[in-house]
Coordinates of C-alpha atoms in Angstrom, one line a residue:
M1 CA 118.1 12.2 -31.6
Q2 CA 115.7 14.8 -33.1
P3 CA 113.3 16.4 -30.6
Q4 CA 109.7 15.3 -30.9
K5 CA 107.7 17.8 -33.0
P6 CA 105.4 19.9 -30.8
F7 CA 101.7 19.4 -30.8
R8 CA 99.9 22.4 -32.5
V9 CA 96.6 23.4 -30.8
A10 CA 94.3 26.0 -32.4
V11 CA 91.8 28.0 -30.3
V12 CA 88.8 29.1 -32.4
G13 CA 86.6 31.5 -30.4
E14 CA 84.6 34.7 -30.3
S15 CA 85.0 37.7 -27.9
V16 CA 84.5 35.7 -24.7
A17 CA 87.6 33.7 -25.7
R18 CA 89.3 36.8 -26.9
G19 CA 89.0 38.2 -23.3
F20 CA 86.9 41.2 -24.4
L21 CA 87.2 44.2 -21.9
L22 CA 90.5 42.8 -20.6
D23 CA 92.1 42.2 -24.0
P24 CA 95.0 42.8 -24.9
V25 CA 96.2 42.8 -21.3
V26 CA 94.6 39.4 -20.7
T27 CA 93.4 36.9 -23.3
L28 CA 92.3 33.3 -23.0
P29 CA 94.9 32.0 -25.5
D30 CA 97.7 33.8 -23.6
L31 CA 96.4 32.2 -20.3
C32 CA 96.5 28.8 -22.0
R33 CA 100.1 29.4 -23.1
T34 CA 101.0 30.3 -19.5
A35 CA 99.2 27.1 -18.4
F36 CA 101.3 25.1 -20.9
R37 CA 104.5 26.7 -19.5
E38 CA 103.6 26.1 -15.9
A39 CA 102.8 22.5 -16.7
G40 CA 106.3 22.1 -18.2
L41 CA 104.8 21.4 -21.6
D42 CA 105.5 24.6 -23.6
D43 CA 108.3 22.8 -25.5
R44 CA 105.7 20.2 -26.6
L45 CA 102.7 22.4 -27.3
E46 CA 102.3 25.3 -29.8
L47 CA 99.1 27.4 -29.6
V48 CA 97.6 29.1 -32.7
D49 CA 95.2 32.0 -31.7
F50 CA 92.1 32.1 -33.9
T51 CA 90.0 34.1 -31.5
V52 CA 88.1 37.1 -33.1
N53 CA 85.6 39.6 -31.6
G54 CA 82.2 39.3 -33.2
L55 CA 83.0 35.9 -34.8
S56 CA 80.0 34.4 -36.6
A57 CA 79.1 30.7 -36.8
A58 CA 80.1 30.7 -40.5
G59 CA 83.4 32.4 -39.6
A60 CA 84.1 29.8 -36.9
A61 CA 83.5 26.9 -39.3
K62 CA 86.0 28.5 -41.8
L63 CA 88.6 28.9 -39.0
C64 CA 88.2 25.2 -38.1
R65 CA 88.9 24.3 -41.7
A66 CA 91.9 26.6 -41.6
A67 CA 93.2 24.9 -38.5
T68 CA 93.1 21.5 -40.1
E69 CA 94.9 22.9 -43.1
L70 CA 97.6 24.1 -40.7
Q71 CA 97.9 20.5 -39.6
C72 CA 96.8 21.4 -36.0
T73 CA 96.8 18.4 -33.7
M74 CA 93.7 19.6 -31.7
I75 CA 91.1 22.4 -32.0
V76 CA 89.5 24.1 -29.0
L77 CA 86.1 25.6 -30.1
Y78 CA 84.7 28.3 -27.9
V79 CA 81.6 29.9 -29.6
G80 CA 77.9 30.2 -29.2
N81 CA 77.1 33.8 -28.0
N82 CA 76.9 35.2 -31.5
F83 CA 74.7 32.6 -33.0
P84 CA 71.4 34.5 -32.4
R85 CA 72.7 37.3 -34.6
S86 CA 72.6 34.8 -37.6
A87 CA 68.7 34.7 -37.3
P88 CA 68.1 31.5 -39.2
W89 CA 64.4 32.4 -39.6
L90 CA 65.4 35.2 -42.0
D91 CA 67.1 33.0 -44.5
D92 CA 64.6 32.8 -47.3
L93 CA 61.2 34.0 -48.3
E94 CA 59.5 30.6 -47.8
T95 CA 60.8 30.3 -44.3
R96 CA 59.5 33.8 -43.5
R97 CA 56.1 32.9 -45.0
D98 CA 55.9 29.7 -43.0
A99 CA 56.6 31.7 -39.8
A100 CA 54.0 34.3 -40.7
R101 CA 51.4 31.6 -41.2
T102 CA 52.3 30.1 -37.8
F103 CA 52.0 33.5 -36.2
A104 CA 48.6 34.2 -37.9
D105 CA 47.0 30.8 -37.3
R106 CA 48.5 29.6 -34.0
G107 CA 49.6 32.7 -32.2
Y108 CA 52.8 34.2 -30.8
E109 CA 53.8 31.4 -28.5
D110 CA 53.9 28.9 -31.3
Y111 CA 55.7 31.4 -33.4
L112 CA 58.4 31.6 -30.8
T113 CA 58.6 27.8 -30.7
V114 CA 59.3 27.8 -34.4
R115 CA 62.1 30.3 -33.9
R116 CA 63.6 28.2 -31.1
E117 CA 63.5 25.1 -33.4
A118 CA 65.1 27.1 -36.1
M119 CA 67.9 28.2 -33.8
A120 CA 68.4 24.6 -32.6
A121 CA 68.5 23.4 -36.3
F122 CA 71.0 26.2 -37.1
A123 CA 73.3 25.2 -34.2
R124 CA 72.9 21.5 -35.1
E125 CA 74.0 22.1 -38.7
F126 CA 77.0 24.1 -37.5
C127 CA 78.1 21.3 -35.2
R128 CA 77.7 18.7 -37.9
E129 CA 79.9 20.8 -40.3
V130 CA 82.6 21.2 -37.7
E131 CA 82.4 17.5 -36.7
E132 CA 82.8 16.4 -40.3
T133 CA 85.7 18.8 -40.8
C134 CA 87.6 17.5 -37.8
R135 CA 86.8 13.8 -38.4
A136 CA 88.0 14.0 -42.1
A137 CA 91.3 15.5 -40.9
G138 CA 91.6 13.2 -37.9
V139 CA 91.7 16.2 -35.5
P140 CA 90.2 15.9 -32.0
L141 CA 88.0 18.7 -30.7
V142 CA 87.6 20.3 -27.3
V143 CA 84.2 22.0 -27.2
V144 CA 83.8 24.9 -24.7
V145 CA 80.1 25.7 -23.8
P146 CA 79.7 29.4 -23.0
A147 CA 78.1 30.7 -19.8
T148 CA 75.8 33.7 -19.3
N149 CA 75.5 36.3 -16.5
Q150 CA 71.9 35.6 -15.6
L151 CA 71.7 37.5 -12.3
D152 CA 72.9 40.9 -13.5
W153 CA 72.1 41.1 -17.2
H154 CA 68.7 42.7 -18.1
A155 CA 67.1 41.9 -21.4
P156 CA 65.3 44.9 -23.0
W157 CA 61.6 45.3 -22.3
V158 CA 59.5 44.1 -25.1
V159 CA 55.9 45.4 -25.2
P160 CA 53.6 42.5 -26.3
T161 CA 51.5 44.6 -28.7
W162 CA 50.1 41.3 -30.1
L163 CA 47.9 41.0 -27.0
S164 CA 44.3 42.1 -26.8
E165 CA 43.7 45.7 -25.7
D166 CA 42.5 44.8 -22.2
R167 CA 45.4 42.4 -21.5
L168 CA 47.9 44.9 -22.9
T169 CA 46.5 47.6 -20.7
E170 CA 46.8 45.5 -17.6
W171 CA 50.3 44.3 -18.6
T172 CA 51.5 47.9 -19.0
A173 CA 50.0 49.0 -15.7
T174 CA 51.7 46.1 -14.0
R175 CA 55.0 47.0 -15.6
R176 CA 54.7 50.5 -14.3
E177 CA 53.9 49.2 -10.8
L178 CA 56.9 46.9 -11.0
D179 CA 59.2 49.9 -11.7
Q180 CA 58.2 51.6 -8.5
P181 CA 59.0 49.9 -5.1
A182 CA 56.0 49.8 -2.8
D183 CA 57.6 52.1 -0.2
M184 CA 59.1 54.5 -2.9
T185 CA 62.6 53.7 -1.7
T186 CA 65.5 52.3 -3.8
A187 CA 65.1 48.9 -2.2
Q188 CA 63.2 46.2 -4.0
D189 CA 61.2 43.5 -2.2
P190 CA 61.9 40.2 -4.1
A191 CA 58.5 38.7 -3.0
R192 CA 56.7 41.8 -4.4
Q193 CA 58.8 41.7 -7.6
L194 CA 58.0 38.0 -8.0
A195 CA 54.3 38.5 -7.7
L196 CA 54.2 41.4 -10.2
A197 CA 56.5 39.6 -12.7
E198 CA 54.4 36.4 -12.5
R199 CA 51.3 38.5 -13.2
M200 CA 52.9 39.8 -16.3
T201 CA 54.0 36.4 -17.5
A202 CA 50.5 35.2 -17.0
L203 CA 49.2 38.0 -19.2
D204 CA 51.7 37.5 -22.0
G205 CA 52.1 33.7 -21.7
G206 CA 55.8 34.1 -20.8
T207 CA 56.6 35.2 -24.3
T208 CA 58.7 38.2 -23.3
A209 CA 62.0 37.6 -21.5
R210 CA 62.2 40.5 -19.0
P211 CA 59.4 39.5 -16.6
V212 CA 60.7 35.9 -16.7
E213 CA 64.2 37.2 -15.8
I214 CA 62.8 39.3 -12.9
A215 CA 60.8 36.3 -11.6
G216 CA 63.9 34.1 -11.8
R217 CA 66.2 36.6 -10.0
S218 CA 63.5 37.1 -7.3
L219 CA 63.3 33.4 -6.7
V220 CA 67.1 33.1 -6.3
L221 CA 67.0 36.0 -3.8
L222 CA 64.2 34.2 -1.9
G223 CA 66.3 31.1 -1.6
R224 CA 64.4 29.1 -4.2
E225 CA 67.5 28.7 -6.4
A226 CA 66.5 25.6 -8.5
E227 CA 63.2 27.3 -9.6
G228 CA 65.0 30.6 -10.2
V229 CA 67.8 29.2 -12.2
G230 CA 65.3 27.3 -14.3
L231 CA 63.4 30.5 -15.2
L232 CA 66.7 32.4 -15.8
S233 CA 67.8 29.7 -18.2
R234 CA 64.5 29.9 -20.0
A235 CA 64.8 33.7 -20.3
V236 CA 68.2 33.4 -21.9
S237 CA 66.7 31.1 -24.6
V238 CA 65.5 32.5 -27.9
S239 CA 62.4 34.5 -27.1
A240 CA 61.6 38.0 -28.3
D241 CA 63.2 40.4 -30.8
P242 CA 65.6 38.3 -32.8
A243 CA 67.1 41.3 -34.6
N244 CA 68.3 42.8 -31.4
Y245 CA 68.7 39.8 -29.2
E246 CA 71.7 40.1 -26.8
R247 CA 74.8 38.1 -27.7
R248 CA 74.3 35.4 -25.2
C249 CA 74.4 31.6 -25.8
P250 CA 70.8 30.4 -25.8
T251 CA 69.8 27.1 -24.3
E252 CA 69.2 25.6 -27.8
V253 CA 72.7 26.4 -28.9
A254 CA 74.3 25.2 -25.6
E255 CA 72.6 21.8 -25.9
Q256 CA 73.9 21.3 -29.4
L257 CA 77.4 22.2 -28.3
R258 CA 77.2 19.7 -25.4
L259 CA 76.1 17.0 -27.9
L260 CA 79.1 17.8 -30.1
G261 CA 81.4 17.5 -27.1
R262 CA 80.1 13.9 -26.5
V263 CA 80.9 12.7 -30.0
P264 CA 83.8 10.1 -30.1
G265 CA 87.0 12.0 -30.5
C266 CA 85.6 15.2 -28.9
R267 CA 85.9 16.5 -25.3
V268 CA 83.8 19.1 -23.6
V269 CA 84.4 22.0 -21.1
D270 CA 80.9 22.9 -19.8
V271 CA 81.7 26.3 -18.3
P272 CA 78.2 26.8 -16.8
A273 CA 78.3 23.4 -15.1
R274 CA 81.9 23.7 -13.8
A275 CA 81.3 27.3 -12.6
R276 CA 78.2 26.1 -10.6
E277 CA 80.3 23.4 -9.0
R278 CA 82.9 26.0 -7.9
Y279 CA 80.8 29.1 -7.1
G280 CA 77.3 27.9 -6.5
V281 CA 74.6 30.3 -7.6
A282 CA 77.3 33.1 -7.7
A283 CA 78.3 31.5 -11.0
L284 CA 75.3 33.3 -12.5
G285 CA 76.5 36.8 -11.6
R286 CA 79.3 39.3 -11.4
E287 CA 81.5 36.9 -9.3
I288 CA 82.8 35.6 -12.7
F289 CA 81.3 38.0 -15.3
L290 CA 82.3 41.6 -16.3
D291 CA 79.0 42.0 -18.3
Y292 CA 76.5 39.6 -19.9
C293 CA 79.0 36.9 -21.0
H294 CA 82.6 38.2 -20.8
H295 CA 84.6 36.9 -17.9
T296 CA 86.7 38.3 -15.0
L297 CA 90.4 37.4 -14.8
D298 CA 89.8 34.8 -12.1
A299 CA 87.1 33.1 -14.2
L300 CA 89.3 33.2 -17.3
R301 CA 92.1 31.5 -15.4
E302 CA 89.8 28.7 -14.3
I303 CA 88.5 28.2 -17.9
A304 CA 92.0 28.2 -19.3
A305 CA 93.0 25.6 -16.7
D306 CA 90.0 23.4 -17.6
I307 CA 90.7 23.7 -21.3
S308 CA 94.4 22.9 -20.8
T309 CA 93.5 19.8 -18.7
E310 CA 91.4 18.5 -21.6
V311 CA 94.2 19.2 -24.0
Y312 CA 96.7 17.3 -21.9
T313 CA 94.4 14.4 -21.4
G314 CA 93.3 14.3 -25.1
L315 CA 96.9 14.3 -26.3
G316 CA 98.2 11.9 -23.6
L317 CA 100.5 14.4 -22.0
A318 CA 101.6 14.4 -18.3
P319 CA 101.7 17.9 -16.8
A320 CA 104.0 18.8 -13.9
P321 CA 102.3 18.7 -10.5
G322 CA 100.9 21.9 -9.1
W323 CA 100.6 23.7 -12.4
R324 CA 97.1 25.0 -11.8
E325 CA 98.2 26.7 -8.6
R326 CA 101.2 28.2 -10.4
L327 CA 98.9 29.5 -13.2
V328 CA 97.0 31.6 -10.6
R329 CA 100.2 33.2 -9.3
A330 CA 101.7 33.7 -12.8
V331 CA 99.3 36.2 -14.2
H332 CA 98.8 39.5 -12.3
P333 CA 98.5 42.5 -14.7
P334 CA 99.4 45.9 -13.3
G335 CA 96.6 47.6 -11.2
R336 CA 96.2 50.5 -13.7
E337 CA 95.5 48.0 -16.5
M338 CA 93.0 46.1 -14.5
A339 CA 91.3 49.3 -13.4
S340 CA 91.0 50.3 -17.1
G341 CA 89.4 46.9 -17.8
Y342 CA 86.8 47.5 -15.0
L343 CA 86.2 51.0 -16.2
L344 CA 85.5 49.6 -19.7
S345 CA 83.2 47.1 -18.1
A346 CA 81.2 49.9 -16.5
L347 CA 81.0 51.7 -19.8
H348 CA 79.9 48.6 -21.6
N349 CA 77.2 47.8 -19.1
Q350 CA 76.0 51.5 -19.2
H351 CA 75.8 51.4 -23.0
W352 CA 73.7 48.2 -22.9
G353 CA 71.3 49.7 -20.5
Q354 CA 72.1 47.7 -17.4
S355 CA 71.2 48.6 -13.9
A356 CA 72.8 51.5 -11.9
D357 CA 73.9 48.9 -9.4
T358 CA 75.9 46.9 -12.0
V359 CA 77.5 50.0 -13.5
E360 CA 78.5 51.4 -10.2
H361 CA 79.9 48.1 -9.0
W362 CA 82.5 48.2 -11.8
L363 CA 83.2 51.9 -11.4
R364 CA 83.9 51.1 -7.7
C365 CA 86.2 48.2 -8.7
A366 CA 88.1 50.5 -11.0
A367 CA 88.6 53.1 -8.4
D368 CA 89.5 50.6 -5.7
T369 CA 92.1 48.9 -8.0
D370 CA 93.8 52.2 -9.0
P371 CA 92.3 55.6 -8.1
T372 CA 94.2 57.2 -11.0
C373 CA 91.7 55.6 -13.4
V374 CA 89.8 58.9 -13.1
E375 CA 92.2 60.1 -15.8
D376 CA 90.7 57.5 -18.2
L377 CA 87.2 58.8 -17.3
A378 CA 88.3 62.3 -18.2
T379 CA 89.6 60.9 -21.5
Y380 CA 86.3 59.3 -22.1
F381 CA 84.4 62.6 -21.8
T382 CA 87.0 64.5 -23.7
M383 CA 86.8 62.1 -26.6
S384 CA 83.0 62.5 -26.6
L385 CA 83.2 66.2 -27.5
P386 CA 81.9 66.9 -31.0
E387 CA 84.9 69.2 -31.4
A388 CA 87.4 66.5 -30.4
Q389 CA 86.6 64.3 -33.4
F390 CA 88.7 61.6 -31.7
W391 CA 88.6 59.2 -34.6
L392 CA 90.5 61.8 -36.6
L393 CA 92.8 63.0 -33.9
G394 CA 93.7 59.7 -32.5
D395 CA 97.4 60.2 -31.7
A396 CA 97.0 62.8 -29.0
L397 CA 94.0 61.1 -27.3
A398 CA 95.4 57.6 -27.7
A399 CA 98.5 58.8 -25.8
R400 CA 96.3 59.5 -22.8
S401 CA 94.7 56.1 -22.9
E402 CA 95.1 53.8 -25.9
R403 CA 92.7 51.2 -24.7
M404 CA 90.0 53.8 -24.0
Y405 CA 90.6 55.3 -27.4
W406 CA 90.1 52.0 -29.3
F407 CA 87.2 51.1 -27.2
L408 CA 85.4 54.3 -27.9
K409 CA 86.4 54.2 -31.5
N410 CA 84.3 51.0 -31.7
F411 CA 81.4 52.7 -30.0
S412 CA 81.5 56.0 -31.8
H413 CA 77.8 55.7 -32.7
L414 CA 76.8 56.2 -29.1
P415 CA 75.5 59.5 -27.6
V416 CA 78.0 62.2 -27.1
L417 CA 78.0 62.9 -23.4
D418 CA 76.3 60.3 -21.2
A419 CA 75.0 62.3 -18.3
G420 CA 73.8 59.2 -16.5
F421 CA 77.2 57.6 -16.6
A422 CA 78.8 60.8 -15.3
E423 CA 76.4 60.9 -12.3
R424 CA 77.1 57.3 -11.5
A425 CA 80.8 57.9 -11.6
L426 CA 80.5 60.9 -9.3
R427 CA 78.5 58.8 -6.8
V428 CA 81.1 56.1 -6.4
L429 CA 84.6 57.6 -6.9
P430 CA 86.7 58.6 -3.9
E431 CA 86.6 62.3 -2.9
D432 CA 89.8 63.3 -4.8
G433 CA 88.6 61.5 -7.9
V434 CA 85.2 63.2 -7.7
Q435 CA 86.9 66.6 -7.5
R436 CA 89.1 65.9 -10.5
L437 CA 86.2 64.5 -12.6
A438 CA 83.8 67.2 -11.6
K439 CA 86.3 69.9 -12.7
E440 CA 86.7 68.1 -16.1
L441 CA 83.0 67.8 -16.5
D442 CA 82.4 71.4 -15.6
N443 CA 84.7 72.5 -18.3
L444 CA 83.1 70.3 -20.9
W445 CA 79.5 71.3 -19.9
R446 CA 80.3 74.9 -20.4
E447 CA 81.4 74.1 -24.0
L448 CA 78.4 71.9 -24.7
R449 CA 75.5 73.8 -23.3
V450 CA 72.5 74.6 -25.5
E451 CA 73.0 78.4 -25.1
R452 CA 76.4 78.2 -26.6
L453 CA 75.5 75.9 -29.5
G454 CA 72.3 77.7 -30.4
E455 CA 70.3 74.4 -30.9
I456 CA 70.7 70.7 -30.4
N457 CA 69.0 67.9 -32.3
L458 CA 68.8 65.2 -29.6
L459 CA 68.4 62.4 -32.3
D460 CA 71.7 63.2 -33.8
T461 CA 74.6 61.4 -32.2
F462 CA 77.1 64.2 -32.4
W463 CA 74.5 67.1 -32.1
R464 CA 74.8 68.2 -35.7
E465 CA 71.8 68.9 -37.8
R466 CA 71.3 66.5 -40.7
D467 CA 69.2 67.3 -43.7
S468 CA 66.9 64.3 -44.1
G469 CA 63.2 63.4 -43.9
P470 CA 61.6 61.8 -40.9
R471 CA 63.4 58.6 -40.0
P472 CA 62.4 55.7 -37.7
F473 CA 63.9 55.7 -34.3
T474 CA 63.4 52.5 -32.3
V475 CA 62.5 53.0 -28.6
V476 CA 65.0 51.0 -26.6
A477 CA 64.6 50.1 -23.0
G478 CA 67.2 50.0 -20.2
E479 CA 66.4 49.1 -16.6
S480 CA 63.0 50.7 -16.7
G481 CA 60.2 49.8 -19.1
P482 CA 60.0 51.0 -22.7
V483 CA 61.8 54.2 -22.2
S484 CA 64.2 56.5 -24.1
R485 CA 66.6 58.9 -22.5
Y486 CA 68.4 62.0 -23.8
G487 CA 71.1 64.0 -22.1
F488 CA 71.8 67.7 -22.8
I489 CA 73.8 70.5 -21.2
T490 CA 72.5 73.9 -20.2
S491 CA 73.4 76.8 -17.9
G492 CA 70.1 76.4 -16.1
E493 CA 69.6 80.2 -16.2
R494 CA 66.9 80.4 -18.8
P495 CA 64.0 78.3 -20.1
L496 CA 64.4 76.1 -23.3
N497 CA 62.1 75.2 -26.1
L498 CA 61.8 71.5 -27.0
D499 CA 60.3 70.6 -30.4
I500 CA 59.1 67.0 -31.0
V501 CA 58.1 65.4 -34.2
V502 CA 56.5 62.0 -33.5
V503 CA 54.2 59.3 -35.0
A504 CA 52.9 55.9 -33.8
G505 CA 54.8 52.9 -35.0
P506 CA 53.3 50.6 -37.7
G507 CA 49.9 49.1 -36.9
I508 CA 49.5 51.1 -33.7
P509 CA 46.6 53.6 -33.9
Q510 CA 47.7 55.8 -31.0
G511 CA 49.4 55.8 -27.6
R512 CA 50.5 58.1 -24.8
F513 CA 53.9 59.1 -23.4
D514 CA 55.0 60.6 -20.1
M515 CA 57.9 63.1 -20.4
R516 CA 60.1 63.9 -17.4
L517 CA 62.9 66.4 -17.0
N518 CA 65.5 65.5 -14.4
G519 CA 63.1 63.0 -12.9
R520 CA 60.2 65.4 -12.6
H521 CA 57.0 65.2 -14.7
C522 CA 56.8 68.0 -17.2
Y523 CA 54.6 66.9 -20.1
D524 CA 51.9 64.4 -21.0
G525 CA 51.8 63.7 -24.7
Q526 CA 50.0 61.5 -27.3
F527 CA 51.2 60.0 -30.5
T528 CA 48.8 59.0 -33.3
A529 CA 49.0 57.4 -36.8
E530 CA 49.7 60.9 -38.2
W531 CA 53.0 62.9 -37.8
Q532 CA 52.6 65.6 -35.1
H533 CA 54.7 68.5 -34.1
K534 CA 54.7 69.6 -30.5
R535 CA 56.5 72.4 -28.7
V536 CA 57.2 72.1 -25.0
V537 CA 58.7 74.8 -22.8
L538 CA 61.2 73.4 -20.3
P539 CA 61.0 75.9 -17.4
R540 CA 64.0 77.3 -15.7
S541 CA 62.8 75.9 -12.3
M542 CA 63.2 72.4 -13.6
L543 CA 66.6 72.8 -15.4
R544 CA 69.9 72.6 -13.6
A545 CA 73.4 73.9 -14.5
G546 CA 75.3 71.2 -16.3
A547 CA 73.9 67.8 -17.3
N548 CA 70.1 67.4 -17.7
E549 CA 68.1 64.4 -18.7
L550 CA 64.9 64.0 -20.6
T551 CA 63.1 60.7 -20.1
Y552 CA 60.2 59.5 -22.2
T553 CA 58.1 56.5 -21.0
W554 CA 56.0 55.1 -23.7
T555 CA 52.7 53.1 -23.5
T556 CA 51.0 51.7 -26.6
A557 CA 47.8 50.2 -27.9
A558 CA 47.4 46.7 -29.4
R559 CA 48.9 46.4 -32.8
E560 CA 46.9 45.5 -35.9
S561 CA 47.4 41.8 -36.5
D562 CA 47.7 42.1 -40.2
V563 CA 50.6 44.5 -39.9
A564 CA 52.4 42.1 -37.6
T565 CA 51.8 39.1 -39.9
A566 CA 53.0 41.1 -42.9
A567 CA 56.2 42.0 -41.0
V568 CA 56.9 38.4 -40.2
S569 CA 56.3 37.4 -43.9
K570 CA 58.4 40.2 -45.4
L571 CA 61.2 40.7 -42.9
G572 CA 61.1 37.5 -40.7
T573 CA 60.8 39.6 -37.5
G574 CA 57.9 39.4 -35.2
P575 CA 55.7 42.3 -33.9
E576 CA 58.1 42.8 -31.0
N577 CA 60.6 44.2 -33.5
L578 CA 58.4 46.9 -35.0
H579 CA 58.8 50.4 -33.6
L580 CA 56.5 51.5 -30.8
V581 CA 57.0 55.0 -31.9
R582 CA 58.9 56.9 -34.6
L583 CA 60.7 60.1 -33.9
A584 CA 61.9 62.4 -36.6
R585 CA 63.2 65.2 -34.4
M586 CA 63.7 66.3 -30.9
R587 CA 65.4 69.7 -31.0
L588 CA 66.3 72.0 -28.1
T589 CA 66.7 75.8 -28.7
P590 CA 67.3 78.6 -26.2

């Protein structure tokens, strides 16, 4: 008798299904294969891996069609985090004009409502297309709804320049107060944080995500979990800055995916709901997340088990008893590999501007898992040297840490030497690791210092002068307000000259900025509607040997409404996406 043909299951997914930050050591499809084996069904089930980092909605729909053409018996669909990148309100000129009229006539809050409706319609159309594809081929579907790290992830600050001058002034002052604890210590009082965040949401109508997130986290810390989770879920939804919105699954998309999973012939794995059942409020934080949406190994095991259960049930298969417990024991990557994954998580959070606490948590996990991971840190900084040109000399550097090499190759647009990340690493590594890394950094800092290079243009990623006219530079925000940070290296033995060429962003008549050197105030500046050149002397007394940091905190005036409306009409982006300030050059010379 011929053996029964195995069932073919396709997994279509984006980076969260790929296992980003743990890939290729751990991937969700590999965990599903292990689950099939532990259930005694690997001779009946064949898995086709269609998981791709950065997968778009259109790409996911194409892969679902490809899965039906491969005569797959079932499709597992795990997408949603990348949907905001599609920005459906940018599709055509008429859509943009409608959004501009809404913004001009009914205000910013109604404009955001239109964007949320557009995102829901976009997700609804995607789900309809996938449903029709699967129904026509007779292929059942398992829909996996993504989860989001709501307790640790910080959305960028967005300055509501559409407010009136007096409301914007109060909003900015409250934001500055929020940045500084009342007692000037590092501890934050959640009750105080909540009061300040609520004041900001009252001023901007809850139209910017960051104060809503802060209020939600504060409520959770105060034991008011239901209220807090509600606010955090609202903050994740489509709000400000569509062009730079984080790759997280917004509420509008998640709801459409849940509806798809309830269609006859479909099944659903609701990761947020199941995680809350297992972990409680911890399901919203680093208990199961490496960053904003990518999961830890333990969480991926649980998700793989939930998916496998739906596959077995949907195909009428009977798994061997105890397979879930055996799955947990079956996958234990080497400590060094897991330490590298945690180190990449720390780097990823650092690059996305997350809190020092989050970055240091994963650095600590890396060191605790395998102290020799300090060698990967040394590789990170070595590959960041302009002279290293790691994308050209890959063989030698990849030999030290292949995963670090490919990770940094994908992030080669980032600043050369991240002084803040180095300081965080030195704070949390064990003593022997600190000594090793400090020695590596000391050697690098001597090679990179301003005195040796002659001059450094801080706007150039690899500290090389580029011949071009003034170009826009968007002010981005990390854990503190609208702020931009720049690291540089010096001997600390002589003063430096800093040249700044700056202008106010579109529709902003003028504004002020506060410049700090290594945390100490060193200059008050003003930017206007005209390009200005300023020269600031950085005194020797404020410089230090090795890594130094310049920090600019920007305030702004209300934006001209006509400029904001024109931006919506022409580009489809709201006033929150226009530059607060434009920088053409920030150059250091001895």
